[in-house]
Coordinates of C-alpha atoms in Angstrom, one line a residue:
T499 CA 90.1 146.0 170.7
H500 CA 90.8 143.7 168.3
E501 CA 91.5 144.3 164.6
S502 CA 89.8 142.7 161.5
V503 CA 92.0 141.9 159.1
L504 CA 90.1 140.7 155.5
F505 CA 92.4 137.8 153.3
F506 CA 91.5 138.7 150.0
C507 CA 92.6 135.8 148.1
C508 CA 92.1 135.1 144.0
R509 CA 93.5 135.6 140.6
E510 CA 93.7 139.2 140.3
V511 CA 94.7 141.9 141.8
F512 CA 91.9 144.5 143.3
P513 CA 92.6 147.7 145.6
I514 CA 93.8 147.2 149.0
I515 CA 92.8 150.2 150.1
L516 CA 89.6 151.4 149.5
K517 CA 88.9 153.9 152.0
P518 CA 89.2 157.7 151.6
E519 CA 91.7 159.0 153.4
G520 CA 91.2 161.3 156.4
S521 CA 87.9 158.3 157.0
D522 CA 87.8 156.7 159.4
Y523 CA 85.9 152.9 159.2
Q524 CA 83.3 152.2 162.4
W525 CA 82.3 148.4 163.3
G526 CA 78.3 148.2 162.3
K527 CA 78.7 151.7 159.6
S528 CA 78.6 151.8 155.8
L529 CA 81.8 153.4 154.1
V530 CA 81.1 156.4 152.2
V531 CA 83.9 155.5 149.3
A532 CA 82.4 158.3 147.4
D533 CA 79.8 161.3 146.9
T534 CA 79.6 163.4 143.7
S535 CA 75.8 164.0 144.9
A536 CA 75.9 167.3 145.7
S537 CA 77.0 168.9 142.3
H538 CA 74.5 167.0 140.1
A539 CA 70.8 168.0 140.1
Q540 CA 70.1 164.3 139.9
S541 CA 72.1 161.3 142.1
V542 CA 72.0 157.6 143.0
T543 CA 73.0 155.5 145.8
I544 CA 74.8 152.6 145.1
S545 CA 75.5 150.0 147.8
A546 CA 77.8 147.6 147.4
V547 CA 79.7 144.4 148.4
G548 CA 83.0 143.2 149.0
S549 CA 85.0 143.3 145.4
L550 CA 82.2 144.9 143.7
V551 CA 83.1 148.6 145.3
A552 CA 85.6 149.2 142.6
Q553 CA 83.4 148.8 140.3
A554 CA 80.6 151.2 141.8
L555 CA 84.0 153.3 142.0
K556 CA 84.6 152.6 138.2
A557 CA 81.2 153.5 138.0
V558 CA 81.5 157.1 139.4
D559 CA 83.6 158.4 136.8
S560 CA 81.2 157.5 133.9
L561 CA 77.8 158.6 136.0
A562 CA 79.8 162.4 136.8
A563 CA 80.2 162.2 132.7
Q564 CA 76.9 161.7 132.4
G565 CA 75.6 164.2 134.7
I566 CA 75.0 162.0 137.5
G567 CA 75.6 162.0 141.0
A568 CA 76.6 159.0 143.4
V569 CA 76.8 158.0 146.9
V570 CA 78.6 154.8 146.9
L571 CA 78.5 152.8 150.2
A572 CA 80.8 150.1 151.0
N573 CA 77.9 147.6 152.6
S574 CA 80.5 145.4 155.5
L575 CA 77.6 143.7 157.3
V576 CA 75.4 142.2 154.7
N577 CA 73.2 140.7 157.7
R578 CA 73.2 143.6 159.4
P579 CA 73.0 146.5 156.7
D580 CA 73.4 150.0 158.3
I581 CA 70.1 151.3 157.6
A582 CA 70.4 154.6 159.2
G583 CA 74.0 154.7 156.7
H584 CA 72.2 154.0 153.7
Q585 CA 68.8 156.6 154.6
A586 CA 70.6 159.3 154.8
A587 CA 72.4 158.7 151.2
L588 CA 69.0 157.8 149.9
K589 CA 68.2 161.4 151.2
K590 CA 70.7 162.6 149.1
T591 CA 69.8 160.8 146.3
G592 CA 66.0 160.9 145.7
N593 CA 65.5 157.8 147.3
R594 CA 67.5 156.1 144.3
L595 CA 69.2 152.9 145.4
I596 CA 71.6 150.4 143.3
T597 CA 71.8 147.2 145.4
L598 CA 75.8 145.5 144.1
E599 CA 76.9 142.0 145.1
D600 CA 79.2 139.5 143.0
H601 CA 76.6 136.5 144.2
Q602 CA 73.3 135.5 143.7
A603 CA 70.5 138.4 143.8
I604 CA 67.6 136.4 145.1
G605 CA 68.1 136.2 149.4
G606 CA 71.5 138.5 149.0
A607 CA 72.5 141.3 150.2
G608 CA 70.5 143.3 148.3
S609 CA 67.5 141.9 149.6
M610 CA 68.8 141.7 153.3
L611 CA 69.3 145.6 153.2
L612 CA 65.5 146.0 151.2
S613 CA 64.1 144.2 153.5
A614 CA 65.6 145.9 156.5
L615 CA 65.0 149.5 155.1
V616 CA 61.0 148.6 154.4
Q617 CA 60.5 147.5 157.9
A618 CA 62.5 150.8 159.2
G619 CA 59.8 152.6 156.5
S620 CA 62.1 153.9 153.5
C621 CA 60.6 152.3 150.2
P622 CA 63.8 153.7 147.2
Q623 CA 62.7 153.2 144.0
V624 CA 65.9 150.5 143.3
K625 CA 67.6 147.9 140.9
V626 CA 69.4 144.7 142.2
L627 CA 72.2 143.9 140.5
G628 CA 73.5 140.6 141.2
V629 CA 73.6 137.5 139.9
Q630 CA 70.2 136.0 139.0
S631 CA 69.4 132.5 139.8
D632 CA 72.2 131.3 137.3
F633 CA 75.4 128.4 137.3
G634 CA 78.6 129.6 138.2
R635 CA 80.8 129.0 135.8
S636 CA 85.1 129.9 135.2
A637 CA 87.1 132.8 133.4
Y638 CA 90.3 133.8 132.9
T639 CA 90.0 137.7 135.4
A640 CA 86.8 138.6 137.5
N641 CA 86.2 141.4 135.7
E642 CA 85.1 138.5 132.8
L643 CA 82.6 137.2 135.0
Y644 CA 81.1 140.5 136.3
A645 CA 80.0 141.6 132.3
H646 CA 78.5 138.1 132.0
Y647 CA 76.7 138.6 135.1
G648 CA 75.7 142.2 134.9
I649 CA 77.7 143.7 138.2
D650 CA 80.6 145.8 136.6
A651 CA 80.8 149.0 136.1
A652 CA 78.7 149.3 133.2
A653 CA 75.7 147.6 134.1
V654 CA 76.0 150.2 137.6
V655 CA 75.9 152.8 134.9
T656 CA 73.3 151.5 132.5
A657 CA 71.3 151.2 135.9
A658 CA 71.6 154.1 137.3
K659 CA 70.4 156.0 133.7
A660 CA 67.0 154.1 134.0
L661 CA 66.5 155.0 137.8
V662 CA 67.3 158.8 136.4

């Protein structure tokens, strides 16, 4: 078998491993990196891409403090999303979905996921967080850009509160 290797080069140090201990990554499947849905009356599914998985994980603690649970999925195959994995998470979270991506929302990971879910018969209540048709800009840290474009942990919390 061939192993995939991902090189992530940028100005900051992001978490190297986001995979929970004891879990196995399966090619083509979204990885559940957090699940606090069982301990909360209302929860959301957060489908995050790339470095924004770390922002989704930061949001989980803040959401829990506000009485909201979350299932965080690392959506690793944007053009072939794991529909069964997302449907299972949506079932746990009252069919509420937040998609989180660090590029244009129009035609992006959230759009592809929603299209695939609808074609499979799922119609979640959704908030798509991504760059909203703005031109790119520079900053000293990615976190500054995430905050500017509304794709940081605080934006995830705001979106979750709007859905529940």
